[in-house]
């Protein structure tokens, strides 16, 4: 039962299982057993592991990462279990690749692969190896021909190219040794001297010269030259040019060339110097071209970022300009509405004032007409009374005094009453300044004032609404005139608090 349960439960591969399969695949590829290598790769894919042969790394779907060992590591005779444990132990201790500390032999192996990739102009591979070394805390200094690790290890970059140590490598390291001695860093100076000796280069401090077993040699730069900031490449070229221009006898006298038999050997040594120089120049030029390409790519990326930033700024400026224009348009519309409201209020006030004057004049005219009609009625009555008296009595019997008084009264009464002619003033507001609502309000109030009719409820509601619009437009003067006109001319009283009339 227990066995059946175990067979049904999903199996999660451990980090060590993945590393073991990766190493076994590398060994199969080294032995050209492609079928086994493909089978292992398929197995890793099923486990969720992706292999990146170009960068010598792998990644799993669970977030685990690791390094694919190089062929040179297996060729060097390092046991497979040792390679596996190098990657498993840091993971078991909870460390990342940046926490892994490589030993001297592992660092030198990666540096050798880096230099071989540079010699083959495979700069993509060399950059990958350089990044891998940085992951392990190892910095490679090409100008100094040295590498340094975060754990204190250091070493020289020499002899990895085909043909052994080059004059450029030797001269660069000799200069670095002199700089270390000058700064009292005797540990680095001894390290460089020992590694040069391992590469077959011997330094003679008293004679200020270095020599190689194949007959090459060169001067050790003075401290004054180092303090002046001399260029190593220029120093090497001048040294080689001087060797080429000198005759064999002069070169031997100056100790610049060792004699190994005859002139043919000397010529061979000189040719080798020229070839080494040309090769070093080509390598340096290729490296410079690669760096120049990287700089160009970086500049292009920066230019693209600048263009994108400029486009973003232009879009922001356009948006700000649009907002400003919208604000200006809104302010202009607000001002226009305020001016229209003020014009309506002014016209309404003038119209109401004219209507009030007209109504007052009409009342005065009606009063004068009533007085005139009453006077005419009195005159008619007196005339009738005079006529009846005249017909009823003779002139002799009439009291002459009474008759004279009656005639005098009749004359005084029948005298036409003179009134001052008044005209109703016309409304000074022109039709251009009156709105249809204002015109209608004037017509209603004029009609009610002239005819004396009682306005309808709907007309009162409408006039009250016109007054509220004027109050909202803050034209309180015209609103007050409408209120007074409604009270005086139409007999309508407004109750603001109760919102009724």
Coordinates of C-alpha atoms in Angstrom, one line a residue:
X1 CA 0.0 0.0 0.0
X2 CA 2.8 2.3 0.9
X3 CA 4.6 1.5 -2.3
X4 CA 1.5 2.3 -4.4
X5 CA 1.1 5.6 -2.6
X6 CA 4.7 6.6 -3.4
X7 CA 4.3 5.7 -7.0
X8 CA 1.2 7.9 -7.3
X9 CA 2.7 11.0 -5.6
X10 CA 4.5 13.5 -7.9
X11 CA 8.2 13.5 -7.7
X12 CA 10.0 16.8 -7.4
X13 CA 13.6 16.6 -8.7
X14 CA 16.2 18.0 -6.4
X15 CA 18.9 20.6 -7.3
X16 CA 21.5 17.8 -7.2
X17 CA 19.5 15.7 -9.7
X18 CA 19.4 18.6 -12.2
X19 CA 23.1 19.4 -11.8
X20 CA 24.0 15.7 -12.2
X21 CA 22.0 15.4 -15.5
X22 CA 23.5 18.6 -16.8
X23 CA 27.1 17.3 -16.1
X24 CA 26.2 13.9 -17.7
X25 CA 24.9 15.7 -20.8
X26 CA 28.1 17.8 -21.1
X27 CA 30.2 14.6 -20.8
X28 CA 28.1 12.9 -23.5
X29 CA 28.6 15.9 -25.8
X30 CA 32.3 15.8 -25.1
X31 CA 32.4 12.1 -26.1
X32 CA 30.2 12.9 -29.2
X33 CA 27.4 10.7 -27.9
X34 CA 24.7 12.9 -29.3
X35 CA 21.8 10.4 -28.8
X36 CA 22.5 10.3 -25.0
X37 CA 23.0 14.1 -24.9
X38 CA 19.6 14.6 -26.6
X39 CA 17.9 12.1 -24.3
X40 CA 19.2 13.9 -21.2
X41 CA 18.1 17.2 -22.7
X42 CA 14.6 15.9 -23.2
X43 CA 14.6 14.6 -19.7
X44 CA 15.6 18.0 -18.4
X45 CA 12.9 19.7 -20.4
X46 CA 10.3 17.4 -18.9
X47 CA 11.6 18.5 -15.5
X48 CA 11.0 22.1 -16.4
X49 CA 14.7 22.9 -17.0
X50 CA 15.9 25.1 -19.9
X51 CA 19.5 24.9 -21.1
X52 CA 21.4 27.9 -22.5
X53 CA 24.5 26.5 -24.1
X54 CA 25.7 29.9 -25.4
X55 CA 25.9 31.3 -21.9
X56 CA 26.7 28.0 -20.2
X57 CA 23.8 28.3 -17.8
X58 CA 20.5 26.6 -17.1
X59 CA 17.2 27.8 -15.5
X60 CA 14.3 25.8 -14.0
X61 CA 10.6 26.7 -13.8
X62 CA 11.0 26.8 -10.0
X63 CA 13.5 29.7 -10.2
X64 CA 16.7 27.6 -9.7
X65 CA 19.7 28.4 -11.8
X66 CA 23.1 26.8 -12.4
X67 CA 26.2 26.6 -14.6
X68 CA 26.9 24.2 -17.4
X69 CA 30.5 23.0 -17.0
X70 CA 32.8 23.6 -19.9
X71 CA 34.5 20.9 -21.9
X72 CA 37.9 22.0 -20.6
X73 CA 36.8 21.3 -17.1
X74 CA 36.2 17.7 -18.0
X75 CA 39.3 17.5 -20.1
X76 CA 41.4 18.7 -17.2
X77 CA 40.6 15.5 -15.4
X78 CA 38.4 17.0 -12.7
X79 CA 36.1 14.3 -11.2
X80 CA 32.5 14.5 -12.2
X81 CA 31.4 14.3 -8.5
X82 CA 33.7 17.2 -7.7
X83 CA 32.1 19.3 -10.4
X84 CA 28.6 18.4 -9.2
X85 CA 29.4 19.2 -5.5
X86 CA 30.9 22.6 -6.5
X87 CA 27.4 23.6 -7.6
X88 CA 25.4 21.6 -5.1
X89 CA 27.1 22.7 -1.9
X90 CA 26.4 26.5 -2.2
X91 CA 22.7 25.7 -3.0
X92 CA 22.5 23.4 0.0
X93 CA 23.9 26.1 2.2
X94 CA 21.3 28.6 0.9
X95 CA 23.8 30.6 -1.2
X96 CA 23.4 32.2 -4.6
X97 CA 25.9 32.0 -7.4
X98 CA 27.2 35.4 -6.4
X99 CA 28.1 33.9 -3.0
X100 CA 30.1 31.0 -4.6
X101 CA 33.8 31.4 -4.2
X102 CA 35.9 29.8 -6.9
X103 CA 39.3 28.5 -6.3
X104 CA 42.4 29.6 -8.2
X105 CA 42.3 26.8 -10.8
X106 CA 38.6 27.4 -11.6
X107 CA 39.2 31.1 -12.1
X108 CA 42.2 30.5 -14.3
X109 CA 40.2 28.0 -16.4
X110 CA 37.5 30.6 -17.0
X111 CA 40.1 33.3 -17.8
X112 CA 41.8 31.0 -20.3
X113 CA 38.5 30.5 -22.0
X114 CA 37.9 34.2 -22.1
X115 CA 41.3 34.9 -23.7
X116 CA 40.8 32.2 -26.2
X117 CA 37.4 33.6 -27.2
X118 CA 39.0 37.1 -27.6
X119 CA 41.8 35.6 -29.7
X120 CA 39.2 34.0 -32.0
X121 CA 37.3 37.4 -32.2
X122 CA 34.3 35.7 -30.5
X123 CA 33.5 38.8 -28.5
X124 CA 30.0 37.6 -27.6
X125 CA 31.4 34.5 -25.9
X126 CA 34.1 36.6 -24.3
X127 CA 31.5 39.0 -22.8
X128 CA 29.5 36.0 -21.5
X129 CA 32.6 34.6 -19.8
X130 CA 33.4 38.0 -18.4
X131 CA 29.9 38.4 -16.9
X132 CA 30.1 34.8 -15.5
X133 CA 33.4 35.8 -13.8
X134 CA 31.7 38.9 -12.4
X135 CA 28.9 36.7 -11.0
X136 CA 31.5 34.9 -9.0
X137 CA 33.1 38.1 -7.8
X138 CA 36.1 38.0 -10.2
X139 CA 37.1 41.2 -12.1
X140 CA 39.2 41.0 -15.2
X141 CA 41.5 44.0 -16.0
X142 CA 42.6 43.8 -19.6
X143 CA 44.8 46.9 -19.5
X144 CA 46.7 45.6 -16.5
X145 CA 46.7 41.9 -17.8
X146 CA 45.5 40.8 -14.3
X147 CA 42.4 39.4 -12.6
X148 CA 41.3 39.9 -9.0
X149 CA 38.7 38.0 -7.0
X150 CA 36.6 39.3 -4.0
X151 CA 38.2 36.6 -1.8
X152 CA 41.7 38.1 -2.3
X153 CA 42.9 35.8 -5.0
X154 CA 44.7 37.4 -8.0
X155 CA 46.5 36.3 -11.0
X156 CA 48.1 37.3 -14.3
X157 CA 46.7 37.0 -17.8
X158 CA 49.7 35.6 -19.8
X159 CA 50.4 32.7 -22.1
X160 CA 46.9 31.8 -23.0
X161 CA 47.3 32.9 -26.7
X162 CA 48.7 30.5 -29.2
X163 CA 52.5 30.7 -29.1
X164 CA 52.8 31.5 -25.4
X165 CA 53.4 34.9 -23.8
X166 CA 53.4 37.9 -26.1
X167 CA 55.6 40.9 -25.8
X168 CA 52.6 43.1 -25.0
X169 CA 51.6 40.8 -22.1
X170 CA 55.2 40.7 -20.8
X171 CA 55.7 44.4 -21.0
X172 CA 52.4 45.2 -19.4
X173 CA 53.0 42.9 -16.5
X174 CA 56.6 44.2 -16.1
X175 CA 55.2 47.8 -15.8
X176 CA 52.5 46.6 -13.3
X177 CA 55.2 45.0 -11.2
X178 CA 57.2 48.2 -11.2
X179 CA 54.1 50.2 -10.1
X180 CA 53.5 47.7 -7.3
X181 CA 57.0 48.0 -6.1
X182 CA 56.9 51.8 -6.3
X183 CA 53.7 51.7 -4.1
X184 CA 55.3 49.2 -1.7
X185 CA 52.8 46.5 -2.7
X186 CA 55.5 43.8 -2.7
X187 CA 52.9 41.0 -2.5
X188 CA 51.5 41.9 -6.0
X189 CA 55.1 42.5 -7.3
X190 CA 56.2 39.0 -6.2
X191 CA 53.0 37.5 -7.7
X192 CA 53.7 39.0 -11.1
X193 CA 57.4 38.0 -11.0
X194 CA 56.5 34.4 -10.1
X195 CA 53.8 34.1 -12.9
X196 CA 56.2 35.7 -15.4
X197 CA 58.8 33.1 -14.4
X198 CA 56.2 30.3 -14.8
X199 CA 55.6 31.6 -18.4
X200 CA 59.4 31.5 -19.1
X201 CA 60.1 35.2 -18.5
X202 CA 62.9 36.2 -16.1
X203 CA 63.4 39.7 -14.8
X204 CA 66.9 41.1 -14.0
X205 CA 66.4 44.1 -11.8
X206 CA 70.1 45.1 -11.7
X207 CA 70.4 45.1 -15.5
X208 CA 66.9 46.6 -15.9
X209 CA 66.0 44.0 -18.5
X210 CA 63.7 41.0 -18.9
X211 CA 64.5 37.9 -21.0
X212 CA 62.6 35.0 -22.4
X213 CA 64.0 31.5 -23.1
X214 CA 63.4 31.9 -26.9
X215 CA 65.8 34.9 -27.1
X216 CA 63.4 37.8 -26.7
X217 CA 64.2 40.4 -24.2
X218 CA 63.3 44.0 -23.3
X219 CA 64.1 46.8 -20.9
X220 CA 62.4 47.3 -17.6
X221 CA 60.9 50.8 -17.5
X222 CA 62.3 53.2 -14.9
X223 CA 60.3 54.7 -12.1
X224 CA 60.5 58.1 -13.7
X225 CA 59.0 56.8 -16.9
X226 CA 56.1 55.2 -14.9
X227 CA 55.5 58.4 -12.9
X228 CA 55.3 60.4 -16.1
X229 CA 52.3 58.2 -17.2
X230 CA 54.0 56.5 -20.1
X231 CA 52.0 54.4 -22.4
X232 CA 52.8 50.7 -22.4
X233 CA 51.9 50.1 -26.1
X234 CA 54.0 53.1 -27.2
X235 CA 56.9 51.8 -25.1
X236 CA 56.6 48.4 -26.6
X237 CA 56.4 49.7 -30.2
X238 CA 59.4 51.9 -29.6
X239 CA 61.3 49.0 -28.1
X240 CA 60.5 46.7 -31.1
X241 CA 61.3 49.4 -33.7
X242 CA 64.6 50.0 -32.0
X243 CA 65.4 46.3 -32.2
X244 CA 64.5 46.1 -35.9
X245 CA 66.6 49.2 -36.9
X246 CA 69.7 48.1 -35.0
X247 CA 72.2 45.8 -36.7
X248 CA 72.8 42.4 -35.0
X249 CA 76.2 43.6 -33.6
X250 CA 74.7 46.7 -32.1
X251 CA 71.8 44.8 -30.7
X252 CA 74.1 42.3 -29.0
X253 CA 76.3 45.2 -27.7
X254 CA 73.2 46.8 -26.1
X255 CA 72.1 43.5 -24.7
X256 CA 68.8 43.7 -26.6
X257 CA 69.1 40.4 -28.5
X258 CA 70.8 37.2 -27.4
X259 CA 72.9 35.4 -30.0
X260 CA 71.9 31.8 -30.6
X261 CA 74.2 30.8 -33.4
X262 CA 74.1 32.9 -36.5
X263 CA 72.4 35.8 -38.4
X264 CA 69.5 33.5 -39.5
X265 CA 68.5 33.0 -35.9
X266 CA 68.6 36.7 -35.3
X267 CA 66.5 37.4 -38.3
X268 CA 64.0 34.8 -37.2
X269 CA 63.8 36.4 -33.7
X270 CA 63.2 39.8 -35.3
X271 CA 60.5 38.4 -37.6
X272 CA 58.9 36.8 -34.6
X273 CA 58.9 40.2 -32.8
X274 CA 57.2 41.8 -35.8
X275 CA 54.6 39.1 -36.0
X276 CA 53.9 39.3 -32.3
X277 CA 53.6 43.1 -32.6
X278 CA 51.2 42.9 -35.5
X279 CA 49.2 40.2 -33.8
X280 CA 49.0 42.3 -30.6
X281 CA 48.0 45.4 -32.6
X282 CA 45.3 43.4 -34.5
X283 CA 43.9 42.0 -31.2
X284 CA 43.9 45.5 -29.7
X285 CA 42.3 46.9 -32.7
X286 CA 39.6 44.2 -32.7
X287 CA 38.9 44.8 -29.1
X288 CA 38.7 48.5 -29.7
X289 CA 36.3 48.0 -32.6
X290 CA 34.1 45.8 -30.3
X291 CA 34.1 48.4 -27.6
X292 CA 33.4 51.1 -30.2
X293 CA 30.4 49.1 -31.4
X294 CA 29.1 48.7 -27.9
X295 CA 29.5 52.5 -27.3
X296 CA 27.6 53.2 -30.5
X297 CA 24.8 50.9 -29.5
X298 CA 24.7 52.6 -26.1
X299 CA 24.6 56.1 -27.8
X300 CA 21.8 55.0 -30.1
X301 CA 19.8 53.7 -27.1
X302 CA 20.5 57.0 -25.3
X303 CA 19.4 59.0 -28.4
X304 CA 16.2 57.0 -28.6
X305 CA 15.5 57.7 -25.0
X306 CA 16.1 61.4 -25.6
X307 CA 13.8 61.4 -28.6
X308 CA 11.1 59.6 -26.5
X309 CA 11.6 62.1 -23.7
X310 CA 11.3 65.0 -26.2
X311 CA 8.1 63.5 -27.7
X312 CA 6.7 63.1 -24.2
X313 CA 7.5 66.7 -23.3
X314 CA 5.9 67.9 -26.6
X315 CA 2.8 66.0 -25.8
X316 CA 2.7 67.4 -22.3
X317 CA 3.1 71.0 -23.7
X318 CA 0.4 70.4 -26.2
X319 CA -1.9 69.1 -23.4
X320 CA -1.1 72.1 -21.3
X321 CA -1.8 74.5 -24.2
X322 CA -5.1 72.8 -24.8
X323 CA -6.0 73.1 -21.2
X324 CA -5.1 76.8 -21.2
X325 CA -7.2 77.4 -24.4
X326 CA -10.1 75.6 -22.8
X327 CA -9.8 77.7 -19.7
X328 CA -9.7 80.9 -21.8
X329 CA -12.8 79.8 -23.8
X330 CA -14.7 79.0 -20.6
X331 CA -13.7 82.4 -19.1
X332 CA -14.8 84.2 -22.3
X333 CA -18.1 82.3 -22.3
X334 CA -18.6 83.2 -18.6
X335 CA -17.9 86.9 -19.3
X336 CA -20.3 86.8 -22.3
X337 CA -23.1 85.3 -20.3
X338 CA -22.5 87.9 -17.5
X339 CA -22.5 90.7 -20.0
X340 CA -25.7 89.4 -21.6
X341 CA -27.3 89.1 -18.1
X342 CA -26.3 92.6 -17.3
X343 CA -27.6 93.9 -20.6
X344 CA -30.9 92.1 -20.0
X345 CA -31.1 93.5 -16.5
X346 CA -30.4 97.0 -17.6
X347 CA -33.0 96.8 -20.4
X348 CA -35.5 95.3 -18.1
X349 CA -35.0 98.1 -15.6
X350 CA -35.4 100.8 -18.2
X351 CA -38.5 99.1 -19.5
X352 CA -40.0 98.8 -16.1
X353 CA -39.2 102.4 -15.2
X354 CA -40.9 103.6 -18.5
X355 CA -43.9 101.4 -17.8
X356 CA -44.3 102.8 -14.3
X357 CA -44.1 106.4 -15.7
X358 CA -46.6 105.5 -18.5
X359 CA -49.0 104.0 -16.0
X360 CA -48.9 107.0 -13.8
X361 CA -49.5 109.3 -16.7
X362 CA -52.4 107.2 -17.8
X363 CA -53.9 107.5 -14.3
X364 CA -53.5 111.3 -14.4
X365 CA -55.2 111.4 -17.8
X366 CA -58.1 109.3 -16.7
X367 CA -58.5 111.5 -13.6
X368 CA -58.5 114.7 -15.7
X369 CA -61.0 113.1 -18.1
X370 CA -63.3 112.3 -15.2
X371 CA -63.0 115.8 -13.8
X372 CA -63.7 117.2 -17.3
X373 CA -66.8 115.0 -17.7
X374 CA -68.1 116.1 -14.3
X375 CA -67.6 119.8 -15.2
X376 CA -69.4 119.3 -18.5
X377 CA -72.2 117.6 -16.6
X378 CA -72.5 120.5 -14.2
X379 CA -72.5 123.0 -17.1
X380 CA -75.2 121.1 -18.8
X381 CA -77.4 121.1 -15.6
X382 CA -76.9 124.9 -15.2
X383 CA -77.7 125.6 -18.8
X384 CA -80.9 123.6 -18.4
X385 CA -81.8 125.4 -15.2
X386 CA -81.2 128.8 -16.8
X387 CA -83.3 127.8 -19.8
X388 CA -86.2 126.7 -17.6
X389 CA -86.1 129.9 -15.6
X390 CA -86.0 132.0 -18.7
X391 CA -89.0 130.3 -20.2
X392 CA -91.0 130.4 -17.0
X393 CA -90.7 134.1 -16.1
X394 CA -90.7 137.3 -17.9
X395 CA -87.7 139.5 -17.9
X396 CA -89.6 142.2 -15.8
X397 CA -90.4 139.8 -13.0
X398 CA -87.0 138.2 -12.8
X399 CA -84.8 139.4 -10.2
X400 CA -82.2 141.0 -12.2
X401 CA -79.6 140.4 -9.5
X402 CA -80.3 136.7 -9.4
X403 CA -80.2 136.5 -13.1
X404 CA -76.8 138.2 -13.3
X405 CA -75.5 135.9 -10.6
X406 CA -76.8 132.8 -12.4
X407 CA -75.3 134.1 -15.7
X408 CA -72.1 134.8 -14.0
X409 CA -72.1 131.3 -12.4
X410 CA -73.0 129.8 -15.8
X411 CA -70.2 131.7 -17.5
X412 CA -67.7 130.7 -14.9
X413 CA -68.9 127.1 -14.9
X414 CA -69.0 126.8 -18.7
X415 CA -65.6 128.2 -19.2
X416 CA -63.4 125.4 -20.6
X417 CA -61.0 123.9 -18.1
X418 CA -57.5 124.2 -19.5
X419 CA -55.2 121.3 -18.7
X420 CA -51.6 120.9 -19.4
X421 CA -51.1 118.5 -22.3
X422 CA -48.9 115.6 -21.3
X423 CA -47.6 112.8 -23.5
X424 CA -46.8 109.3 -22.4
X425 CA -43.0 108.9 -22.7
X426 CA -41.8 106.2 -25.1
X427 CA -39.6 103.3 -23.9
X428 CA -36.0 104.4 -24.5
X429 CA -34.7 100.8 -24.7
X430 CA -34.2 99.7 -28.4
X431 CA -35.4 96.5 -29.8
X432 CA -31.8 95.4 -30.2
X433 CA -31.3 95.4 -26.5
X434 CA -34.6 93.7 -25.5
X435 CA -35.0 90.0 -25.4
X436 CA -38.3 88.3 -26.3
X437 CA -38.9 87.6 -22.6
X438 CA -38.4 91.2 -21.7
X439 CA -40.7 92.4 -24.5
X440 CA -43.4 90.0 -23.4
X441 CA -43.1 91.2 -19.8
X442 CA -43.4 94.8 -20.9
X443 CA -46.5 94.0 -23.0
X444 CA -48.2 92.2 -20.2
X445 CA -47.6 95.0 -17.7
X446 CA -48.5 97.7 -20.2
X447 CA -51.7 95.9 -21.1
X448 CA -52.7 95.5 -17.4
X449 CA -51.8 99.1 -16.6
X450 CA -53.7 100.6 -19.6
X451 CA -56.8 98.4 -19.5
X452 CA -57.0 98.0 -15.7
X453 CA -57.5 94.2 -16.1
X454 CA -56.4 91.7 -13.5
X455 CA -53.4 89.6 -14.7
X456 CA -53.9 85.9 -15.0
X457 CA -52.1 83.5 -12.6
X458 CA -49.9 82.1 -15.3
X459 CA -48.8 85.7 -16.3
X460 CA -47.9 86.4 -12.7
X461 CA -45.9 83.2 -12.4
X462 CA -44.1 84.0 -15.5
X463 CA -43.2 87.5 -14.4
X464 CA -42.0 86.2 -11.0
X465 CA -39.8 83.7 -12.9
X466 CA -38.3 86.6 -14.9
X467 CA -37.5 88.4 -11.7
X468 CA -35.8 85.2 -10.3
X469 CA -33.5 85.0 -13.4
X470 CA -32.4 88.5 -12.8
X471 CA -31.6 87.8 -9.2
X472 CA -29.5 84.8 -10.2
X473 CA -27.6 87.1 -12.6
X474 CA -27.1 89.4 -9.6
X475 CA -29.1 92.2 -11.3
X476 CA -30.9 93.1 -8.0
X477 CA -31.8 96.6 -9.1
X478 CA -33.9 95.5 -12.0
X479 CA -35.4 92.7 -9.9
X480 CA -36.5 95.2 -7.3
X481 CA -38.1 97.4 -10.0
X482 CA -40.1 94.3 -11.2
X483 CA -41.2 93.7 -7.6
X484 CA -42.3 97.3 -7.2
X485 CA -44.1 97.3 -10.5
X486 CA -45.9 94.1 -9.5
X487 CA -46.9 95.7 -6.2
X488 CA -47.9 99.2 -7.4
X489 CA -49.4 98.5 -10.8
X490 CA -50.7 95.0 -10.6
X491 CA -51.4 94.7 -6.9
X492 CA -49.2 91.6 -6.5
X493 CA -47.2 91.1 -3.3
X494 CA -44.2 88.7 -3.1
X495 CA -43.4 86.7 0.0
X496 CA -39.8 85.7 -0.3
X497 CA -39.5 83.5 2.8
X498 CA -42.7 81.6 2.0
X499 CA -41.8 81.4 -1.7
X500 CA -45.3 82.4 -2.8
X501 CA -47.2 85.5 -4.1

